[in-house]
Short mmCIF file of C-alpha atoms in Angstrom, two decimals:
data_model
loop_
_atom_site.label_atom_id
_atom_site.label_comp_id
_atom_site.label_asym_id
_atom_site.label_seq_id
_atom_site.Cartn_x
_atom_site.Cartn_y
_atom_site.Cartn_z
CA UNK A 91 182.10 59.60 139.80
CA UNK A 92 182.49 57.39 136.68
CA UNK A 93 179.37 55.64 137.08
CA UNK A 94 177.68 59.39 137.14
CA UNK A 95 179.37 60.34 134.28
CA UNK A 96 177.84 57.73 132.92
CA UNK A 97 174.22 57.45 133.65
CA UNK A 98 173.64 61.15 132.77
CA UNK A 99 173.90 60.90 129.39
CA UNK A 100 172.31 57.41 129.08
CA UNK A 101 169.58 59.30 130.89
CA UNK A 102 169.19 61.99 128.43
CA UNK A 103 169.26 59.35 125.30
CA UNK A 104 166.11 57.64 127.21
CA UNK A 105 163.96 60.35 127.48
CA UNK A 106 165.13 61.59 124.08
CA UNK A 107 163.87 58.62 122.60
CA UNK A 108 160.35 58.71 124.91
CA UNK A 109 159.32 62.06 122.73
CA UNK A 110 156.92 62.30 120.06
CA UNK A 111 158.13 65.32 117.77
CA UNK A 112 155.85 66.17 115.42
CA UNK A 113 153.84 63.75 115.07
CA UNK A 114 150.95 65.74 113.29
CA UNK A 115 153.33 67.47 110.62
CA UNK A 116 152.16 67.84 107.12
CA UNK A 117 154.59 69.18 104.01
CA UNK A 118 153.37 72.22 102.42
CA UNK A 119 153.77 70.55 99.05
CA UNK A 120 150.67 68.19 100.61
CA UNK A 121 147.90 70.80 101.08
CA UNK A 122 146.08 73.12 99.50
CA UNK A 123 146.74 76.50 101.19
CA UNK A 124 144.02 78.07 100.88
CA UNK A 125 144.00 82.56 101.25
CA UNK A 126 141.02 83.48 101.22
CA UNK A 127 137.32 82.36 101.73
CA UNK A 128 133.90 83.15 100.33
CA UNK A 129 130.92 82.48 101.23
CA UNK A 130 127.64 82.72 99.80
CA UNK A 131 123.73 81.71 100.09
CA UNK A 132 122.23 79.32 97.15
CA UNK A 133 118.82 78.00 97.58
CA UNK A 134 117.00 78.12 100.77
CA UNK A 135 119.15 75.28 102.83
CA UNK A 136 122.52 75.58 100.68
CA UNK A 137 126.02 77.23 101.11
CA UNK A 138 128.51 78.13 98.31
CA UNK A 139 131.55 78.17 99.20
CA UNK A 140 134.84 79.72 97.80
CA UNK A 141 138.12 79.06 97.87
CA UNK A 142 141.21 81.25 96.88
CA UNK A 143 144.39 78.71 96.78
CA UNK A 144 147.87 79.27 96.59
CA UNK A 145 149.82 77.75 93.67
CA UNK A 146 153.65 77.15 95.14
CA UNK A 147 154.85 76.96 91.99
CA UNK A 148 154.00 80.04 90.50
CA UNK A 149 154.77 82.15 93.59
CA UNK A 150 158.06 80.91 94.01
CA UNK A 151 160.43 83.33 94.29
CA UNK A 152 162.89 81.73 91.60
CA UNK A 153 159.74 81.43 89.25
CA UNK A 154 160.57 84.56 86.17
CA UNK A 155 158.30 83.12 83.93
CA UNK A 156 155.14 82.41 85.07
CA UNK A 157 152.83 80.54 82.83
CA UNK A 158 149.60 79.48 85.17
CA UNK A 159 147.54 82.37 87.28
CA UNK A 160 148.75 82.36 90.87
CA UNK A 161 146.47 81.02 92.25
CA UNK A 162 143.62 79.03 91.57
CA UNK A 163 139.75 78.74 92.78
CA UNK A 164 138.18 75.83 93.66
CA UNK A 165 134.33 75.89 94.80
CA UNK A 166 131.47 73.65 96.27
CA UNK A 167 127.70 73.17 97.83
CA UNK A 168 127.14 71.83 100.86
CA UNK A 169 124.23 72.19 103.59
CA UNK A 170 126.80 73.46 105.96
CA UNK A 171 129.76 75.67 105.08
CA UNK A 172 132.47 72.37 106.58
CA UNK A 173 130.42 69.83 104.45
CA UNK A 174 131.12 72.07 101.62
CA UNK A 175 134.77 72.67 102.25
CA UNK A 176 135.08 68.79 102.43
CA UNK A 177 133.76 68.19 99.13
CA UNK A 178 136.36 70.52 97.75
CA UNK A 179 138.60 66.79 97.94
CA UNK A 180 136.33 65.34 94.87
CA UNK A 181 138.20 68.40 92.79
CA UNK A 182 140.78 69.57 94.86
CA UNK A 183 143.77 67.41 94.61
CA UNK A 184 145.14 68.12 98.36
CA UNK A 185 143.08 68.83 101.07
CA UNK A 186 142.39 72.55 101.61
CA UNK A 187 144.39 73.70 104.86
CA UNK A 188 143.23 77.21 106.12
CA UNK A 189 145.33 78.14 108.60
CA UNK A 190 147.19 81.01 106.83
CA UNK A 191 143.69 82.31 105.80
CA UNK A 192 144.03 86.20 104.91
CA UNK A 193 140.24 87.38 104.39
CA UNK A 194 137.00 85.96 104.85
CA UNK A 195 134.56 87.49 102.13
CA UNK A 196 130.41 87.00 102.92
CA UNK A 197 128.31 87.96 99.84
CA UNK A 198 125.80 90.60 100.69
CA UNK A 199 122.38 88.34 100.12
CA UNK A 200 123.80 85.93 102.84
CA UNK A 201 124.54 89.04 105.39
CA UNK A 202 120.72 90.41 104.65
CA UNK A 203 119.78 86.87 106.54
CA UNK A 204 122.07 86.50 109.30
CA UNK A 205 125.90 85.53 109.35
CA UNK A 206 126.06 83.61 112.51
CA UNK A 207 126.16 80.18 110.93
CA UNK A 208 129.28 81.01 108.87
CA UNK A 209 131.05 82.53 112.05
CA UNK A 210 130.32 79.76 113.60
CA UNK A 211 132.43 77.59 112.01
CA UNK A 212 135.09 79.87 111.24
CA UNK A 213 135.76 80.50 114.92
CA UNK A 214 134.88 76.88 115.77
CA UNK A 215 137.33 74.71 113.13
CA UNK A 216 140.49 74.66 115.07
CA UNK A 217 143.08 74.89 111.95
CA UNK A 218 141.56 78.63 111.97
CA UNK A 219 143.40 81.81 113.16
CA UNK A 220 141.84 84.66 113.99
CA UNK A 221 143.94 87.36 112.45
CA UNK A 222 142.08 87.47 108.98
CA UNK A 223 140.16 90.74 107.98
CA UNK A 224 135.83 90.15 107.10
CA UNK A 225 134.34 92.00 104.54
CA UNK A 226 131.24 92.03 102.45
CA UNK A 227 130.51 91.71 99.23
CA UNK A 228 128.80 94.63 98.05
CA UNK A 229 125.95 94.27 94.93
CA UNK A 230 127.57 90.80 93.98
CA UNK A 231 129.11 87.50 95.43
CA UNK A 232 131.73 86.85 97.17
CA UNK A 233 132.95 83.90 94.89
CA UNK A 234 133.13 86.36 92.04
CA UNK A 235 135.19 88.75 93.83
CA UNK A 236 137.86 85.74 94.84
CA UNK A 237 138.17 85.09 91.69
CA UNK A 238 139.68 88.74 89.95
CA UNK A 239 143.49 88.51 89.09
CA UNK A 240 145.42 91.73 90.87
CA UNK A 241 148.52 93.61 89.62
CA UNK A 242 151.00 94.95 92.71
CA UNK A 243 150.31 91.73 94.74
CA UNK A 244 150.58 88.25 92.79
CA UNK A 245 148.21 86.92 95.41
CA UNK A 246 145.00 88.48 95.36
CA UNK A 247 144.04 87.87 98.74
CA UNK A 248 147.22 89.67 99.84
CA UNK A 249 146.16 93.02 98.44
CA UNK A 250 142.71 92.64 99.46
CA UNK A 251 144.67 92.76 103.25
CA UNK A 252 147.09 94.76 102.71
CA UNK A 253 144.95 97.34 100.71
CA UNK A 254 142.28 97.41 103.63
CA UNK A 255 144.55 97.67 106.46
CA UNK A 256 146.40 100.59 104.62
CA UNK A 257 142.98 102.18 103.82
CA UNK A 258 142.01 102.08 107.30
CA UNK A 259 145.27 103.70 107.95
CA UNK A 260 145.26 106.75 105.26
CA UNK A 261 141.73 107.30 103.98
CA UNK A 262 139.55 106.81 107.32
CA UNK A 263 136.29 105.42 105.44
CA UNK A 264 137.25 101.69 106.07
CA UNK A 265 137.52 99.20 109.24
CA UNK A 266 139.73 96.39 109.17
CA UNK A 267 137.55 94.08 111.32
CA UNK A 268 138.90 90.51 112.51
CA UNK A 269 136.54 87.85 113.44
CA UNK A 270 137.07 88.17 117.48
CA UNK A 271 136.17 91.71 117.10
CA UNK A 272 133.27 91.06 115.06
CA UNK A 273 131.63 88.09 116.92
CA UNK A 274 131.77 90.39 120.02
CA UNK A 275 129.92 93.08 118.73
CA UNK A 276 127.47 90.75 117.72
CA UNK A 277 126.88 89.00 121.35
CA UNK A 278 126.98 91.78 123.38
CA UNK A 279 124.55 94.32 124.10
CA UNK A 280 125.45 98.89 123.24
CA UNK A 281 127.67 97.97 120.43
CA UNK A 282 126.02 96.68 116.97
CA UNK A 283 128.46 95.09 113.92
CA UNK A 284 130.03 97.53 111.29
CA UNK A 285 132.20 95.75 108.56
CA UNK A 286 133.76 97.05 105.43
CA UNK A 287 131.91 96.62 101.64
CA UNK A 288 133.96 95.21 98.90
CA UNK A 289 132.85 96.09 95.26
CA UNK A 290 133.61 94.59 91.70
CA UNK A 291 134.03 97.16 88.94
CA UNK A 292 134.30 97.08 85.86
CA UNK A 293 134.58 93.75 83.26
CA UNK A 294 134.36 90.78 85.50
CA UNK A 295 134.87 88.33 83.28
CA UNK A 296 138.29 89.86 82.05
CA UNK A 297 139.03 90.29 85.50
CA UNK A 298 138.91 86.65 85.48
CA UNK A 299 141.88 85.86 83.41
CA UNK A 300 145.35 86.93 82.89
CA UNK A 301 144.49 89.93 80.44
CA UNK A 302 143.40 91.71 83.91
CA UNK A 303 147.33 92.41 84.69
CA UNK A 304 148.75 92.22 81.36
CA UNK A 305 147.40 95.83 80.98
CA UNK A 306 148.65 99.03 82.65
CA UNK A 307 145.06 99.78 83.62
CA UNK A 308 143.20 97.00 84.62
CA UNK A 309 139.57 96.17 82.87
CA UNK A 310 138.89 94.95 86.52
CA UNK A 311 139.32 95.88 89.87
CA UNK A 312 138.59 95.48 93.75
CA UNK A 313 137.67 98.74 95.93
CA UNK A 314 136.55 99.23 99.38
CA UNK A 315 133.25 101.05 99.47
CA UNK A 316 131.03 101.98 102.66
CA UNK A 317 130.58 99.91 105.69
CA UNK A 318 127.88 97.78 106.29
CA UNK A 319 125.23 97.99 108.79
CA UNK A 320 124.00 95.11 111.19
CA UNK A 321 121.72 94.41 113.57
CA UNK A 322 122.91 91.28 116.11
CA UNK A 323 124.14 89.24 112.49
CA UNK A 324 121.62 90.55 109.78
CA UNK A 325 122.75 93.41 107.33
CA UNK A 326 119.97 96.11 107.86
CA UNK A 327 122.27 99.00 105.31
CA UNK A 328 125.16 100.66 104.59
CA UNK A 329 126.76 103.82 105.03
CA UNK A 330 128.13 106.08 102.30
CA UNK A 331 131.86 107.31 102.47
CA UNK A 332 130.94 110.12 104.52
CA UNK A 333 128.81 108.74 107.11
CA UNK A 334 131.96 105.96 107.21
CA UNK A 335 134.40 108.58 107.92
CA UNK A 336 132.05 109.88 110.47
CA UNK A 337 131.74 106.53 112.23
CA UNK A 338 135.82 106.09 112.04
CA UNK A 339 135.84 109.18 113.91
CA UNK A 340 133.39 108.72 116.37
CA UNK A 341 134.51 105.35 116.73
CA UNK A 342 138.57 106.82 117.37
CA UNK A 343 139.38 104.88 114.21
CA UNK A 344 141.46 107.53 112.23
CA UNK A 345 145.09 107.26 112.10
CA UNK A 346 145.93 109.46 108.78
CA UNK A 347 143.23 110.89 106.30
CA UNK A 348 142.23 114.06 103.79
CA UNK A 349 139.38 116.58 103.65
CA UNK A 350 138.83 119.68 100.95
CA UNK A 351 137.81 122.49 102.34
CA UNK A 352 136.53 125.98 100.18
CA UNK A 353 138.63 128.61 100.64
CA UNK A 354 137.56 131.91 101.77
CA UNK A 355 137.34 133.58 98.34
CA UNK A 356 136.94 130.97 96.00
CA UNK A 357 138.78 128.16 94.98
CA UNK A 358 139.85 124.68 97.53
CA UNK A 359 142.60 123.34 99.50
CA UNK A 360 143.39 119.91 101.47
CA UNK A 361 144.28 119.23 104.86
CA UNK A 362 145.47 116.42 105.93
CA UNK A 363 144.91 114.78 109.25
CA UNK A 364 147.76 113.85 110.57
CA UNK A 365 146.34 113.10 114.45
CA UNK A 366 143.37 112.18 115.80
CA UNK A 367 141.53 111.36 119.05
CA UNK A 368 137.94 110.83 120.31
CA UNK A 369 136.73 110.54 123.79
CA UNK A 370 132.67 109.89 124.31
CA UNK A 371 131.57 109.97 128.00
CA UNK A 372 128.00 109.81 129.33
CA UNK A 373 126.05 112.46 131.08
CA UNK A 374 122.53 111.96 132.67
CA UNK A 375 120.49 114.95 132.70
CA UNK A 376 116.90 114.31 134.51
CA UNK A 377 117.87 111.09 134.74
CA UNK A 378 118.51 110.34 130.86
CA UNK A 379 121.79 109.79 129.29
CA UNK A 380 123.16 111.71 126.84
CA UNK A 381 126.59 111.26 124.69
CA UNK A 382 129.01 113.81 124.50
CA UNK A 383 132.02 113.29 122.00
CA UNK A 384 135.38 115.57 121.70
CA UNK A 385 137.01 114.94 118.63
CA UNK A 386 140.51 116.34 119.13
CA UNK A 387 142.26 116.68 115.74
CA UNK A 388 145.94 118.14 114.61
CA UNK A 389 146.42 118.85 110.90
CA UNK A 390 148.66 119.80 108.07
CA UNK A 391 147.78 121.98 104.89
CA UNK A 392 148.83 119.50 101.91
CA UNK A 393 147.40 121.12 99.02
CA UNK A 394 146.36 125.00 98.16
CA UNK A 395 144.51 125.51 95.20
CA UNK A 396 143.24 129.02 95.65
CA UNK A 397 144.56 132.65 97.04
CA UNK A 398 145.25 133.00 100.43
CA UNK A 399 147.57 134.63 103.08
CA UNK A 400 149.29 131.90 105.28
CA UNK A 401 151.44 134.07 106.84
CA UNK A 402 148.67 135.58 108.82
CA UNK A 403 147.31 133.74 111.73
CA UNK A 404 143.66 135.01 111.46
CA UNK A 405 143.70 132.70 108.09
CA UNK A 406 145.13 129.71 110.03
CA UNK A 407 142.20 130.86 112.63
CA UNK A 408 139.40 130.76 109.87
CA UNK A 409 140.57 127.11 108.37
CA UNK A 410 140.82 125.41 111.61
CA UNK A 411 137.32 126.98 112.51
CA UNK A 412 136.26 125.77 108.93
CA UNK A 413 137.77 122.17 109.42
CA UNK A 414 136.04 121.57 112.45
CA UNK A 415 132.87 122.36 111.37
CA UNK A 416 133.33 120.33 108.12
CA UNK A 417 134.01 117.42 110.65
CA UNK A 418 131.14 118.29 112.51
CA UNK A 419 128.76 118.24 109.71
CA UNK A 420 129.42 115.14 108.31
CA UNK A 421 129.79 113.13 112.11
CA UNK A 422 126.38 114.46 112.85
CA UNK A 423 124.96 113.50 110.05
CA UNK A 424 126.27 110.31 110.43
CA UNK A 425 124.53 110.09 114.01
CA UNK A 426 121.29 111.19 112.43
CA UNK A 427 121.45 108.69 109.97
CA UNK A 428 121.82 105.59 111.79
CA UNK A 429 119.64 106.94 114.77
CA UNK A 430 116.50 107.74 112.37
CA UNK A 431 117.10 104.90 109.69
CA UNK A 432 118.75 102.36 110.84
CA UNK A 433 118.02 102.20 114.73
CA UNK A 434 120.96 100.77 116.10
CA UNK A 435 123.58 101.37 117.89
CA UNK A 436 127.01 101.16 115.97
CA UNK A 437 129.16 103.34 117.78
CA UNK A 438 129.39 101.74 121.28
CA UNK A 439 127.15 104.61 123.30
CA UNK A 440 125.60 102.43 125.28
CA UNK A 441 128.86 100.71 126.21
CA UNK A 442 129.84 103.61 127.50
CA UNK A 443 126.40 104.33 129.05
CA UNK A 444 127.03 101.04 130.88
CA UNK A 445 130.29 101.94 132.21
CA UNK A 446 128.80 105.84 133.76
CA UNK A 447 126.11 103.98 135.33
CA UNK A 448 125.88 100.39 135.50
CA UNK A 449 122.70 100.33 137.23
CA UNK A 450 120.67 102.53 134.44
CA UNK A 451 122.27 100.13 132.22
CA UNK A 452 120.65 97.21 133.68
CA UNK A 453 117.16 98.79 133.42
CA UNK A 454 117.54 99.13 129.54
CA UNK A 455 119.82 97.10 128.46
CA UNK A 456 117.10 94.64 126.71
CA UNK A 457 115.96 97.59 125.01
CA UNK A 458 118.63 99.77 124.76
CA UNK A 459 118.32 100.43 120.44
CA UNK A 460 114.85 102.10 121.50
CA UNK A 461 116.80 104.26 124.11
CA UNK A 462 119.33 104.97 121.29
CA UNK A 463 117.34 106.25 119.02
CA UNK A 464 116.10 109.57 120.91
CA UNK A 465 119.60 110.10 122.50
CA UNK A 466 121.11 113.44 122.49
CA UNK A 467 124.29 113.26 121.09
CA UNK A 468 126.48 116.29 121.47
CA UNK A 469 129.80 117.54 119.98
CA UNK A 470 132.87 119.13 120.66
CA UNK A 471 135.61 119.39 117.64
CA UNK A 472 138.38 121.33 118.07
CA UNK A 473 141.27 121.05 115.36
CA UNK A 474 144.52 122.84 115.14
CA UNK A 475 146.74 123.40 111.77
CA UNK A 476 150.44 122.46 112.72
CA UNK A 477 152.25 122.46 109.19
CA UNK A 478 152.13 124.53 106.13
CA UNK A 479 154.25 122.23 104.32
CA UNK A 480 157.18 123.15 102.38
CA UNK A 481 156.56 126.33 101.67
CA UNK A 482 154.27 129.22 103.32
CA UNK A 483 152.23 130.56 100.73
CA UNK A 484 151.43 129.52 97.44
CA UNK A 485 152.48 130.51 93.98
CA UNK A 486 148.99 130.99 93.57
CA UNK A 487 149.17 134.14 95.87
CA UNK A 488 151.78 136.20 93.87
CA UNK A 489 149.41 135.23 90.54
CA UNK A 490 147.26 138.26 89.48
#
């Protein structure tokens, strides 16, 4: 019994000691973490590639008086997007670690000639998550938009994610696509790429420095605008905010999100969307498919800027009838749109095509865009107002 007492332990000290721990660790204070990525097209056979970097120092929490940006920027050519990550090192004094990478931006002329190479090695390189949102830059680069200084966030790349994801959320217009999600839609066949456009307004070059957030209004800014269109990994167009919002819909994308409506005699009023959901389920008719959607939506009157009885339930009547056909209009045209210009299929129809009958499916499948195209695509939109608000009727009502 002594000898057991003693060999047990001993044992555990041996294979203690057998262990490797971590073997592969590196100290934060020995990399370059790097937030965010652009990437853009220059020449014929080059990349330029971006880099938004997090400076410790400045972000620390104990840090009251910043006197450096951030974060900095660091940027380089390279045939291939790795090769030009790697010479990052001849400025960069740490080596740029990626692995807490928050969005991937592509600039718009590199997405008009295909994408695949860069999501290639962003889902290949194995420091790489795949929790960071895409997005395109929209009428510029995507170096110049990593490099404008934001206010509410000390990181830029931060509020880039957190304003997309929250935009997604409330406004309806946006997608917050991660990189699984958009190399799938790219491989397989009845669903074709959407992704989110990023703009640069106003003053660039002020947006560059610290004068962007030592002003209450900055002279620069980043806003989500439209979603761009693709076709297997080649931007082919974009949609406007309305034909966005119709796609979110269709797509069962929106969580929270606004629309004006014109009151009966004159003047507007908001409701808000406060649930929404979306079946699509294919019918064959003469052997053909067609799509039929049923948009399902709850809302909530949030603003009322006119004269009008809410009391009475033939008004509630008459703005739920008017609030489904405003989402009707602007989902069909939406349809219309991509069906007649841009000739391929966004919104996952032939997906569900392929699950109603798998068989059909196979027939067309190589050609199923064509088969898209002339689709009948039929709606169903019911809403129902569940909330006033605070108060029945407005102020507004008693005014003469």
């Amino acid at each position: 019994m002594m000898m057991r007492r003693i060999l047990v332990p001993l044992l555990f000290v041996l294979i203690a000691m057998t262990l490797t721990g971590c073997w592969n660790r590196r100290e934060l204070n020995d990399l370059a973490i790097a937030v965010a990525i652009g990437i853009d097209k220059d020449g014929e056979n080059q990349y330029q590639v971006s880099v938004q970097v997090v400076d410790p120092g400045e972000v620390a929490a104990n840090n009251r008086t910043m006197t450096r940006t951030p974060v900095t920027f660091y940027q380089a050519r390279g045939r291939t997007i790795f090769e030009a990550i790697r010479k990052m090192t001849t400025v960069s004094p740490r080596p740029i670690y990626s692995a807490h990478l928050r969005m991937l931006v592509i600039g718009e002329e590199l997405a008009k000639e295909g994408i695949a190479d860069a999501l290639e090695y962003m889902s290949r390189y194995y420091e790489h998550r795949t929790d960071f949102y895409i997005t395109i830059a929209r009428e510029t680069t995507a170096a110049s938009t990593l490099k404008i200084l934001t206010h509410l966030e000390a990181i830029p790349a931060n509020q880039m994610y957190s304003s997309l994801l929250n935009s997604q959320k409330q406004w309806a217009p946006t997608a917050s696509i991660t990189l699984d999600q958009l190399i799938m839609d790219i491989v397989r066949k009845g669903k074709q790429p959407v992704v989110t456009g990023l703009r640069l307004r106003g003053d660039r070059e002020k947006g560059e420095s610290r004068e962007n957030v030592e002003k209450i209004a900055s002279p620069a800014y980043l806003q989500y605008s439209g979603m761009a269109v693709f076709n297997e990994d080649k931007l082919v167009g974009w949609l406007n905010e309305g034909e966005s919002r119709g796609y979110s819909f269709i797509h069962n994308d929106v969580h929270d999100t606004v629309g004006v409506l014109n009151c009966p005699e004159g003047g507007r009023m908001t409701i808000e969307v406060i649930r929404s959901k979306t079946t699509t389920k294919a019918r064959f008719v003469n052997g053909e498919p067609e799509i039929h959607i049923g948009i399902r939506t709850e809302g909530s009157i949030g603003e009322v800027l006119c004269k009008i009885d809410l009391t009475q339930k033939s008004s509630i009547y008459e703005l739920e009838h008017e609030s489904a056909e405003a989402i009707r209009g602007f989902v069909q045209k939406t349809i219309h749109q991509v069906q007649e210009k841009y000739k391929v299929d966004i919104f996952g129809f032939g997906d569900v095509v392929h699950r109603a009958n798998p068989s059909y499916w196979k027939s067309v499948e190589n050609d199923w865009d064509a088969v898209f195209q002339k689709m009948p695509v039929k709606l169903d939109v019911v809403v129902n107002i569940r909330q006033t608000g605070t108060v029945s009727n407005s102020f507004m009502q008693e005014m003469k």
